[in-house]
PDB file of C-alpha atoms in Angstrom:
ATOM      1  CA  GLY A  24      83.338  89.671 107.449  1.00  0.00           C
ATOM      2  CA  ALA A  25      87.035  90.472 107.794  1.00  0.00           C
ATOM      3  CA  VAL A  26      87.587  88.814 111.137  1.00  0.00           C
ATOM      4  CA  VAL A  27      91.023  88.208 112.566  1.00  0.00           C
ATOM      5  CA  SER A  28      91.515  85.936 115.532  1.00  0.00           C
ATOM      6  CA  GLN A  29      94.443  85.381 117.842  1.00  0.00           C
ATOM      7  CA  HIS A  30      95.318  82.471 120.039  1.00  0.00           C
ATOM      8  CA  PRO A  31      95.865  82.383 122.898  1.00  0.00           C
ATOM      9  CA  SER A  32      94.168  85.492 124.236  1.00  0.00           C
ATOM     10  CA  TRP A  33      96.503  85.462 127.201  1.00  0.00           C
ATOM     11  CA  VAL A  34      99.476  83.395 128.279  1.00  0.00           C
ATOM     12  CA  ILE A  35     101.779  83.253 131.270  1.00  0.00           C
ATOM     13  CA  CYS A  36     105.176  81.658 130.843  1.00  0.00           C
ATOM     14  CA  LYS A  37     108.394  81.322 132.770  1.00  0.00           C
ATOM     15  CA  SER A  38     111.500  83.243 131.911  1.00  0.00           C
ATOM     16  CA  GLY A  39     113.636  81.403 129.369  1.00  0.00           C
ATOM     17  CA  THR A  40     110.813  79.533 127.691  1.00  0.00           C
ATOM     18  CA  SER A  41     109.322  80.165 124.258  1.00  0.00           C
ATOM     19  CA  VAL A  42     105.772  81.127 123.438  1.00  0.00           C
ATOM     20  CA  LYS A  43     103.932  80.893 120.125  1.00  0.00           C
ATOM     21  CA  ILE A  44     101.082  83.222 119.237  1.00  0.00           C
ATOM     22  CA  GLU A  45      98.803  82.504 116.292  1.00  0.00           C
ATOM     23  CA  CYS A  46      97.050  85.026 114.104  1.00  0.00           C
ATOM     24  CA  ARG A  47      94.346  83.823 111.732  1.00  0.00           C
ATOM     25  CA  SER A  48      92.200  85.537 109.140  1.00  0.00           C
ATOM     26  CA  LEU A  49      88.900  83.708 109.396  1.00  0.00           C
ATOM     27  CA  ASP A  50      87.005  84.764 106.313  1.00  0.00           C
ATOM     28  CA  PHE A  51      89.541  86.196 103.921  1.00  0.00           C
ATOM     29  CA  GLN A  52      92.971  85.505 102.571  1.00  0.00           C
ATOM     30  CA  ALA A  53      95.595  87.717 104.142  1.00  0.00           C
ATOM     31  CA  THR A  54      98.418  88.440 101.777  1.00  0.00           C
ATOM     32  CA  THR A  55     100.090  90.607 104.379  1.00  0.00           C
ATOM     33  CA  MET A  56     100.068  90.338 108.139  1.00  0.00           C
ATOM     34  CA  PHE A  57     101.548  92.738 110.640  1.00  0.00           C
ATOM     35  CA  TRP A  58     102.632  92.241 114.212  1.00  0.00           C
ATOM     36  CA  TYR A  59     102.454  95.027 116.763  1.00  0.00           C
ATOM     37  CA  ARG A  60     103.414  95.284 120.403  1.00  0.00           C
ATOM     38  CA  GLN A  61     101.708  97.494 122.941  1.00  0.00           C
ATOM     39  CA  PHE A  62     102.973  98.190 126.441  1.00  0.00           C
ATOM     40  CA  PRO A  63     100.532  99.381 129.133  1.00  0.00           C
ATOM     41  CA  LYS A  64      99.127 102.836 128.500  1.00  0.00           C
ATOM     42  CA  GLN A  65     101.223 103.182 125.369  1.00  0.00           C
ATOM     43  CA  SER A  66     100.582 103.086 121.692  1.00  0.00           C
ATOM     44  CA  LEU A  67     101.011 100.237 119.261  1.00  0.00           C
ATOM     45  CA  MET A  68     104.462  99.778 117.814  1.00  0.00           C
ATOM     46  CA  LEU A  69     104.978  97.900 114.590  1.00  0.00           C
ATOM     47  CA  MET A  70     107.329  94.960 115.027  1.00  0.00           C
ATOM     48  CA  ALA A  71     107.324  93.296 111.651  1.00  0.00           C
ATOM     49  CA  THR A  72     105.554  92.830 108.363  1.00  0.00           C
ATOM     50  CA  SER A  73     105.094  89.392 106.876  1.00  0.00           C
ATOM     51  CA  ASN A  74     103.949  88.341 103.450  1.00  0.00           C
ATOM     52  CA  GLU A  75     102.815  84.822 102.749  1.00  0.00           C
ATOM     53  CA  GLY A  76     105.702  82.642 101.713  1.00  0.00           C
ATOM     54  CA  SER A  77     108.331  85.306 102.330  1.00  0.00           C
ATOM     55  CA  LYS A  78     110.626  86.200 105.169  1.00  0.00           C
ATOM     56  CA  ALA A  79     109.298  88.799 107.527  1.00  0.00           C
ATOM     57  CA  THR A  80     110.576  92.352 107.455  1.00  0.00           C
ATOM     58  CA  TYR A  81     111.442  93.574 110.923  1.00  0.00           C
ATOM     59  CA  GLU A  82     111.377  97.136 112.171  1.00  0.00           C
ATOM     60  CA  GLN A  83     114.542  98.687 113.463  1.00  0.00           C
ATOM     61  CA  GLY A  84     115.326  97.537 116.969  1.00  0.00           C
ATOM     62  CA  VAL A  85     113.265  94.351 116.799  1.00  0.00           C
ATOM     63  CA  GLU A  86     115.408  91.222 117.111  1.00  0.00           C
ATOM     64  CA  LYS A  87     114.466  88.802 114.379  1.00  0.00           C
ATOM     65  CA  ASP A  88     116.110  85.895 116.189  1.00  0.00           C
ATOM     66  CA  LYS A  89     114.044  86.561 119.262  1.00  0.00           C
ATOM     67  CA  PHE A  90     110.715  87.192 117.579  1.00  0.00           C
ATOM     68  CA  LEU A  91     110.298  84.490 114.971  1.00  0.00           C
ATOM     69  CA  ILE A  92     107.544  85.095 112.461  1.00  0.00           C
ATOM     70  CA  ASN A  93     106.154  82.501 110.110  1.00  0.00           C
ATOM     71  CA  HIS A  94     103.506  83.233 107.502  1.00  0.00           C
ATOM     72  CA  ALA A  95     103.128  79.827 105.939  1.00  0.00           C
ATOM     73  CA  SER A  96      99.623  80.210 104.578  1.00  0.00           C
ATOM     74  CA  LEU A  97      97.249  82.948 103.501  1.00  0.00           C
ATOM     75  CA  THR A  98      95.245  82.587 106.685  1.00  0.00           C
ATOM     76  CA  LEU A  99      97.847  82.004 109.369  1.00  0.00           C
ATOM     77  CA  SER A 100     100.843  83.828 110.759  1.00  0.00           C
ATOM     78  CA  THR A 101     102.648  82.899 113.940  1.00  0.00           C
ATOM     79  CA  LEU A 102     104.865  84.897 116.247  1.00  0.00           C
ATOM     80  CA  THR A 103     107.190  82.951 118.505  1.00  0.00           C
ATOM     81  CA  VAL A 104     108.826  84.784 121.369  1.00  0.00           C
ATOM     82  CA  THR A 105     111.965  82.798 122.073  1.00  0.00           C
ATOM     83  CA  SER A 106     113.747  82.728 125.428  1.00  0.00           C
ATOM     84  CA  ALA A 107     111.180  85.097 126.855  1.00  0.00           C
ATOM     85  CA  HIS A 108     112.131  87.521 129.604  1.00  0.00           C
ATOM     86  CA  PRO A 109     109.951  89.679 131.860  1.00  0.00           C
ATOM     87  CA  GLU A 110     110.614  92.717 129.664  1.00  0.00           C
ATOM     88  CA  ASP A 111     108.896  90.868 126.809  1.00  0.00           C
ATOM     89  CA  SER A 112     105.645  91.005 128.761  1.00  0.00           C
ATOM     90  CA  SER A 113     103.306  92.984 126.580  1.00  0.00           C
ATOM     91  CA  PHE A 114     100.122  92.990 124.521  1.00  0.00           C
ATOM     92  CA  TYR A 115     100.838  91.524 121.089  1.00  0.00           C
ATOM     93  CA  ILE A 116      98.402  92.392 118.334  1.00  0.00           C
ATOM     94  CA  CYS A 117      98.330  91.228 114.758  1.00  0.00           C
ATOM     95  CA  SER A 118      96.583  92.724 111.785  1.00  0.00           C
ATOM     96  CA  ALA A 119      95.926  91.471 108.299  1.00  0.00           C
ATOM     97  CA  SER A 120      95.140  92.976 104.960  1.00  0.00           C
ATOM     98  CA  GLU A 121      93.550  91.382 101.948  1.00  0.00           C
ATOM     99  CA  GLN A 122      94.851  91.461  98.424  1.00  0.00           C
ATOM    100  CA  GLY A 123      93.074  94.194  96.526  1.00  0.00           C
ATOM    101  CA  THR A 124      92.332  96.248  99.627  1.00  0.00           C
ATOM    102  CA  PRO A 125      95.768  96.870 101.115  1.00  0.00           C
ATOM    103  CA  TYR A 126      94.665 100.016 102.907  1.00  0.00           C
ATOM    104  CA  GLU A 127      92.286  98.137 105.139  1.00  0.00           C
ATOM    105  CA  GLN A 128      94.013  96.463 108.051  1.00  0.00           C
ATOM    106  CA  TYR A 129      91.877  94.265 110.257  1.00  0.00           C
ATOM    107  CA  PHE A 130      93.140  93.817 113.776  1.00  0.00           C
ATOM    108  CA  GLY A 131      92.997  90.792 115.985  1.00  0.00           C
ATOM    109  CA  PRO A 132      91.885  90.970 119.622  1.00  0.00           C
ATOM    110  CA  GLY A 133      95.433  90.772 120.932  1.00  0.00           C
ATOM    111  CA  THR A 134      97.380  88.361 123.115  1.00  0.00           C
ATOM    112  CA  ARG A 135      98.461  89.331 126.593  1.00  0.00           C
ATOM    113  CA  LEU A 136     101.879  87.801 127.373  1.00  0.00           C
ATOM    114  CA  THR A 137     103.174  87.777 130.920  1.00  0.00           C
ATOM    115  CA  VAL A 138     106.652  86.414 131.562  1.00  0.00           C
ATOM    116  CA  THR A 139     107.419  85.556 135.183  1.00  0.00           C
TER     117      THR A 139
ATOM    118  CA  GLY B  17     111.418 108.436 110.575  1.00  0.00           C
ATOM    119  CA  GLU B  18     107.682 108.964 110.554  1.00  0.00           C
ATOM    120  CA  SER B  19     105.975 109.951 113.761  1.00  0.00           C
ATOM    121  CA  VAL B  20     102.347 110.515 114.450  1.00  0.00           C
ATOM    122  CA  GLY B  21     101.375 112.129 117.694  1.00  0.00           C
ATOM    123  CA  LEU B  22      98.378 113.398 119.552  1.00  0.00           C
ATOM    124  CA  HIS B  23      98.038 116.719 121.284  1.00  0.00           C
ATOM    125  CA  LEU B  24      96.013 115.643 124.325  1.00  0.00           C
ATOM    126  CA  PRO B  25      96.275 112.431 126.311  1.00  0.00           C
ATOM    127  CA  THR B  26      92.823 112.757 127.936  1.00  0.00           C
ATOM    128  CA  LEU B  27      89.615 114.368 126.760  1.00  0.00           C
ATOM    129  CA  SER B  28      86.548 114.587 128.957  1.00  0.00           C
ATOM    130  CA  VAL B  29      83.186 115.552 127.420  1.00  0.00           C
ATOM    131  CA  GLN B  30      79.585 115.550 128.463  1.00  0.00           C
ATOM    132  CA  GLU B  31      77.318 112.923 127.038  1.00  0.00           C
ATOM    133  CA  GLY B  32      75.568 114.319 124.019  1.00  0.00           C
ATOM    134  CA  ASP B  33      78.264 116.872 123.227  1.00  0.00           C
ATOM    135  CA  ASN B  34      80.577 116.694 120.256  1.00  0.00           C
ATOM    136  CA  SER B  35      84.165 115.536 120.676  1.00  0.00           C
ATOM    137  CA  ILE B  36      87.196 116.571 118.687  1.00  0.00           C
ATOM    138  CA  ILE B  37      90.395 114.576 118.901  1.00  0.00           C
ATOM    139  CA  ASN B  38      93.491 115.959 117.221  1.00  0.00           C
ATOM    140  CA  CYS B  39      96.560 114.387 115.709  1.00  0.00           C
ATOM    141  CA  ALA B  40      99.746 115.678 114.096  1.00  0.00           C
ATOM    142  CA  TYR B  41     102.004 113.779 111.753  1.00  0.00           C
ATOM    143  CA  SER B  42     105.479 114.411 110.429  1.00  0.00           C
ATOM    144  CA  ASN B  43     105.915 112.176 107.410  1.00  0.00           C
ATOM    145  CA  SER B  44     104.811 113.848 104.218  1.00  0.00           C
ATOM    146  CA  ALA B  45     104.970 110.466 102.486  1.00  0.00           C
ATOM    147  CA  SER B  46     101.983 109.165 104.443  1.00  0.00           C
ATOM    148  CA  ASP B  47      99.309 108.499 101.882  1.00  0.00           C
ATOM    149  CA  TYR B  48      96.489 107.500 104.158  1.00  0.00           C
ATOM    150  CA  PHE B  49      95.377 107.875 107.738  1.00  0.00           C
ATOM    151  CA  ILE B  50      93.111 105.843 109.931  1.00  0.00           C
ATOM    152  CA  TRP B  51      91.390 106.441 113.228  1.00  0.00           C
ATOM    153  CA  TYR B  52      91.030 103.515 115.590  1.00  0.00           C
ATOM    154  CA  LYS B  53      89.131 103.020 118.805  1.00  0.00           C
ATOM    155  CA  GLN B  54      90.569 100.705 121.425  1.00  0.00           C
ATOM    156  CA  GLU B  55      88.757  99.503 124.486  1.00  0.00           C
ATOM    157  CA  SER B  56      90.669  98.109 127.419  1.00  0.00           C
ATOM    158  CA  GLY B  57      92.205  94.717 126.697  1.00  0.00           C
ATOM    159  CA  LYS B  58      91.009  94.606 123.100  1.00  0.00           C
ATOM    160  CA  GLY B  59      92.488  95.166 119.689  1.00  0.00           C
ATOM    161  CA  PRO B  60      91.997  98.397 117.756  1.00  0.00           C
ATOM    162  CA  GLN B  61      88.662  98.852 116.049  1.00  0.00           C
ATOM    163  CA  PHE B  62      88.518 100.687 112.736  1.00  0.00           C
ATOM    164  CA  ILE B  63      86.512 103.908 112.811  1.00  0.00           C
ATOM    165  CA  ILE B  64      87.235 105.803 109.630  1.00  0.00           C
ATOM    166  CA  ASP B  65      90.052 106.430 107.193  1.00  0.00           C
ATOM    167  CA  ILE B  66      91.043 109.132 104.776  1.00  0.00           C
ATOM    168  CA  ARG B  67      93.394 109.184 101.822  1.00  0.00           C
ATOM    169  CA  SER B  68      95.935 111.946 101.459  1.00  0.00           C
ATOM    170  CA  ASN B  69      94.161 113.316  98.380  1.00  0.00           C
ATOM    171  CA  MET B  70      91.102 114.156 100.471  1.00  0.00           C
ATOM    172  CA  ASP B  71      90.541 116.754 103.169  1.00  0.00           C
ATOM    173  CA  LYS B  72      87.309 115.520 104.683  1.00  0.00           C
ATOM    174  CA  ARG B  73      85.427 112.302 105.053  1.00  0.00           C
ATOM    175  CA  GLN B  74      82.268 111.562 106.940  1.00  0.00           C
ATOM    176  CA  GLY B  75      80.951 108.417 108.469  1.00  0.00           C
ATOM    177  CA  GLN B  76      78.216 107.602 110.885  1.00  0.00           C
ATOM    178  CA  ARG B  77      78.515 110.231 113.647  1.00  0.00           C
ATOM    179  CA  VAL B  78      82.186 110.691 112.804  1.00  0.00           C
ATOM    180  CA  THR B  79      84.072 113.065 110.561  1.00  0.00           C
ATOM    181  CA  VAL B  80      87.775 113.103 109.818  1.00  0.00           C
ATOM    182  CA  LEU B  81      89.465 116.262 108.621  1.00  0.00           C
ATOM    183  CA  LEU B  82      92.901 116.307 107.056  1.00  0.00           C
ATOM    184  CA  ASN B  83      95.015 119.429 106.676  1.00  0.00           C
ATOM    185  CA  LYS B  84      98.132 118.523 104.742  1.00  0.00           C
ATOM    186  CA  THR B  85      99.498 122.036 104.899  1.00  0.00           C
ATOM    187  CA  VAL B  86     100.049 121.815 108.623  1.00  0.00           C
ATOM    188  CA  LYS B  87     100.140 118.010 108.764  1.00  0.00           C
ATOM    189  CA  HIS B  88      97.191 117.735 111.056  1.00  0.00           C
ATOM    190  CA  LEU B  89      94.113 115.578 111.209  1.00  0.00           C
ATOM    191  CA  SER B  90      91.195 115.413 113.556  1.00  0.00           C
ATOM    192  CA  LEU B  91      88.369 113.103 114.461  1.00  0.00           C
ATOM    193  CA  GLN B  92      85.024 114.601 115.278  1.00  0.00           C
ATOM    194  CA  ILE B  93      82.456 112.493 117.076  1.00  0.00           C
ATOM    195  CA  ALA B  94      78.956 113.891 117.123  1.00  0.00           C
ATOM    196  CA  ALA B  95      76.595 113.457 120.052  1.00  0.00           C
ATOM    197  CA  THR B  96      78.957 111.355 122.113  1.00  0.00           C
ATOM    198  CA  GLN B  97      77.528 108.363 123.908  1.00  0.00           C
ATOM    199  CA  PRO B  98      78.804 106.351 126.893  1.00  0.00           C
ATOM    200  CA  GLY B  99      79.912 103.643 124.485  1.00  0.00           C
ATOM    201  CA  ASP B 100      82.322 106.086 122.885  1.00  0.00           C
ATOM    202  CA  SER B 101      84.540 105.970 125.966  1.00  0.00           C
ATOM    203  CA  ALA B 102      87.829 104.451 124.845  1.00  0.00           C
ATOM    204  CA  VAL B 103      91.316 105.328 123.728  1.00  0.00           C
ATOM    205  CA  TYR B 104      91.467 106.731 120.216  1.00  0.00           C
ATOM    206  CA  PHE B 105      94.533 106.400 118.033  1.00  0.00           C
ATOM    207  CA  CYS B 106      95.376 107.985 114.751  1.00  0.00           C
ATOM    208  CA  ALA B 107      97.643 106.011 112.477  1.00  0.00           C
ATOM    209  CA  GLY B 108      99.442 106.837 109.282  1.00  0.00           C
ATOM    210  CA  GLY B 109     100.394 104.535 106.473  1.00  0.00           C
ATOM    211  CA  SER B 110     102.410 104.665 103.304  1.00  0.00           C
ATOM    212  CA  GLY B 111     103.509 102.447 100.480  1.00  0.00           C
ATOM    213  CA  GLY B 112      99.980 102.009  99.230  1.00  0.00           C
ATOM    214  CA  GLY B 113      99.105  99.893 102.234  1.00  0.00           C
ATOM    215  CA  ALA B 114     102.086  97.584 101.997  1.00  0.00           C
ATOM    216  CA  ASP B 115     103.762  99.126 105.000  1.00  0.00           C
ATOM    217  CA  GLY B 116     102.660  98.795 108.567  1.00  0.00           C
ATOM    218  CA  LEU B 117     100.972 101.648 110.351  1.00  0.00           C
ATOM    219  CA  THR B 118     102.608 104.236 112.564  1.00  0.00           C
ATOM    220  CA  PHE B 119     100.376 104.947 115.519  1.00  0.00           C
ATOM    221  CA  GLY B 120     100.050 108.088 117.576  1.00  0.00           C
ATOM    222  CA  LYS B 121     100.171 108.077 121.353  1.00  0.00           C
ATOM    223  CA  GLY B 122      96.421 107.882 121.876  1.00  0.00           C
ATOM    224  CA  THR B 123      93.751 110.022 123.497  1.00  0.00           C
ATOM    225  CA  HIS B 124      91.600 108.665 126.265  1.00  0.00           C
ATOM    226  CA  LEU B 125      88.070 109.903 125.684  1.00  0.00           C
ATOM    227  CA  ILE B 126      85.954 110.012 128.821  1.00  0.00           C
ATOM    228  CA  ILE B 127      82.221 110.565 128.530  1.00  0.00           C
ATOM    229  CA  GLN B 128      80.638 112.160 131.552  1.00  0.00           C
ATOM    230  CA  PRO B 129      76.917 111.625 132.225  1.00  0.00           C
TER     231      PRO B 129
END
């Protein structure tokens, strides 16, 4: 149980275009989902926290107009990287927690974004 | 702000030996800590967690120790196996789980045959 999936697993896009990444909880309802970014050989950095039906809370330094997060249902959150640039190339990972067990965050497999 | 860091970036151990990975944190408000294992190109995999009101917790072949006095925690892996090779991250959380996690820099554990 407690499986989180991401789609796509990798994507290559041209500079200036937008890319949408999906995060799904497959066998539980995720009241809270988190988005992290990880650059090569670095740690995960929290980008934003989203609760179903609410606006996402962004960490300091993360542009909310550039990284659009939608958490429209209890099983799906999306991250859209708008007007992507090469410096946005990174590994994007989502996690989800279930109501009643907020301490347990289940991570997705990540999405590798490369902007050319 | 909160920071969680690791002392060593790389740890090399012989297969069958025990491994100890260390982590320091700065935020006294952290109420729980988690150790994750990450293999190349994959998402973090939960290993074990510990609440701030505990000082030790054991799992299968793993033990986490928490010393709140010096804000330090460690992950002990017994009888390391080749499959244990990965990057290990400690992460701290607060807000009863409502907040996202703050990750440490990571330690690359290398198992030598």
